[in-house]
Amino acid sequence: DKSMRLIVTGKTPFKVTEIVCEGFTIDFDESTEAKMVQIVNIRLAATNNVGEIKQPLIVKTDGGDDMTAESLVVGVVTDR
């Protein structure tokens, strides 16, 4: 498992509603109020095989399809 903090900004206040990344289970602290800047604590757990990974991490908001953010998760998943 890996914990990290994401900072997501927008032009209007929003809440983070979902975070997805293929090959990972993601838990995150949901937004309690709409803000122009959200600091989100997330925990990722790999669900796929060991080895190199390079997958988009997509942050969805209550602003619909126009208010999504994308980042890239790059790393190596090792045997536990």
Short mmCIF file of C-alpha atoms in Angstrom, two decimals:
data_model
loop_
_atom_site.label_atom_id
_atom_site.label_comp_id
_atom_site.label_asym_id
_atom_site.label_seq_id
_atom_site.Cartn_x
_atom_site.Cartn_y
_atom_site.Cartn_z
CA ASP A 1 0.00 0.00 0.00
CA LYS A 2 1.15 3.53 -0.74
CA SER A 3 -0.23 6.72 0.82
CA MET A 4 0.09 10.10 -0.83
CA ARG A 5 -1.49 13.51 -0.97
CA LEU A 6 -3.00 15.04 -4.11
CA ILE A 7 -3.64 18.74 -4.58
CA VAL A 8 -6.42 19.39 -7.07
CA THR A 9 -7.35 22.92 -8.16
CA GLY A 10 -10.30 24.30 -10.10
CA LYS A 11 -11.70 27.59 -11.35
CA THR A 12 -14.89 27.12 -9.33
CA PRO A 13 -15.53 25.32 -6.01
CA PHE A 14 -15.91 21.53 -6.30
CA LYS A 15 -15.85 18.27 -4.34
CA VAL A 16 -13.82 15.19 -5.27
CA THR A 17 -16.30 12.34 -5.83
CA GLU A 18 -14.20 9.49 -7.23
CA ILE A 19 -10.58 8.55 -7.94
CA VAL A 20 -9.79 5.64 -10.26
CA CYS A 21 -6.62 4.01 -11.57
CA GLU A 22 -6.59 0.69 -13.43
CA GLY A 23 -4.73 -1.98 -11.47
CA PHE A 24 -5.25 -0.29 -8.09
CA THR A 25 -7.78 -0.17 -5.29
CA ILE A 26 -7.96 3.43 -4.08
CA ASP A 27 -9.28 4.74 -0.78
CA PHE A 28 -9.47 8.48 -0.22
CA ASP A 29 -10.82 11.02 2.23
CA GLU A 30 -13.93 12.43 0.53
CA SER A 31 -14.45 16.18 0.29
CA THR A 32 -16.79 17.56 2.94
CA GLU A 33 -17.24 20.97 1.33
CA ALA A 34 -16.79 22.45 -2.14
CA LYS A 35 -13.54 24.41 -2.49
CA MET A 36 -11.39 25.74 -5.34
CA VAL A 37 -8.42 23.77 -3.94
CA GLN A 38 -8.82 20.27 -2.52
CA ILE A 39 -6.03 18.46 -0.67
CA VAL A 40 -6.89 14.76 -0.84
CA ASN A 41 -5.18 11.98 1.12
CA ILE A 42 -5.24 8.76 -0.93
CA ARG A 43 -4.12 5.19 -0.34
CA LEU A 44 -3.30 2.96 -3.31
CA ALA A 45 -3.09 -0.84 -3.20
CA ALA A 46 -1.95 -2.69 -6.32
CA THR A 47 -4.32 -5.38 -7.57
CA ASN A 48 -2.33 -6.47 -10.64
CA ASN A 49 0.82 -8.55 -11.06
CA VAL A 50 4.24 -7.40 -9.94
CA GLY A 51 6.35 -5.35 -12.32
CA GLU A 52 6.49 -1.92 -13.88
CA ILE A 53 3.29 0.11 -14.04
CA LYS A 54 2.29 3.27 -15.90
CA GLN A 55 -1.41 4.06 -15.53
CA PRO A 56 -3.52 7.23 -15.57
CA LEU A 57 -5.02 8.28 -12.24
CA ILE A 58 -8.35 10.03 -12.89
CA VAL A 59 -9.92 12.37 -10.33
CA LYS A 60 -13.65 12.96 -10.83
CA THR A 61 -15.58 15.82 -9.25
CA ASP A 62 -19.16 16.92 -8.72
CA GLY A 63 -18.67 19.34 -11.63
CA GLY A 64 -19.30 16.62 -14.22
CA ASP A 65 -17.10 15.63 -17.16
CA ASP A 66 -15.83 19.19 -17.55
CA MET A 67 -14.19 19.03 -14.11
CA THR A 68 -11.90 16.01 -14.06
CA ALA A 69 -8.16 15.85 -13.47
CA GLU A 70 -5.66 13.28 -14.63
CA SER A 71 -2.20 12.34 -13.44
CA LEU A 72 0.12 9.44 -14.22
CA VAL A 73 1.08 6.71 -11.73
CA VAL A 74 4.50 5.33 -12.59
CA GLY A 75 6.43 2.82 -10.53
CA VAL A 76 7.32 -0.79 -9.83
CA VAL A 77 4.99 -3.14 -7.97
CA THR A 78 7.03 -5.62 -5.93
CA ASP A 79 6.10 -8.87 -4.27
CA ARG A 80 5.10 -8.30 -0.65
#
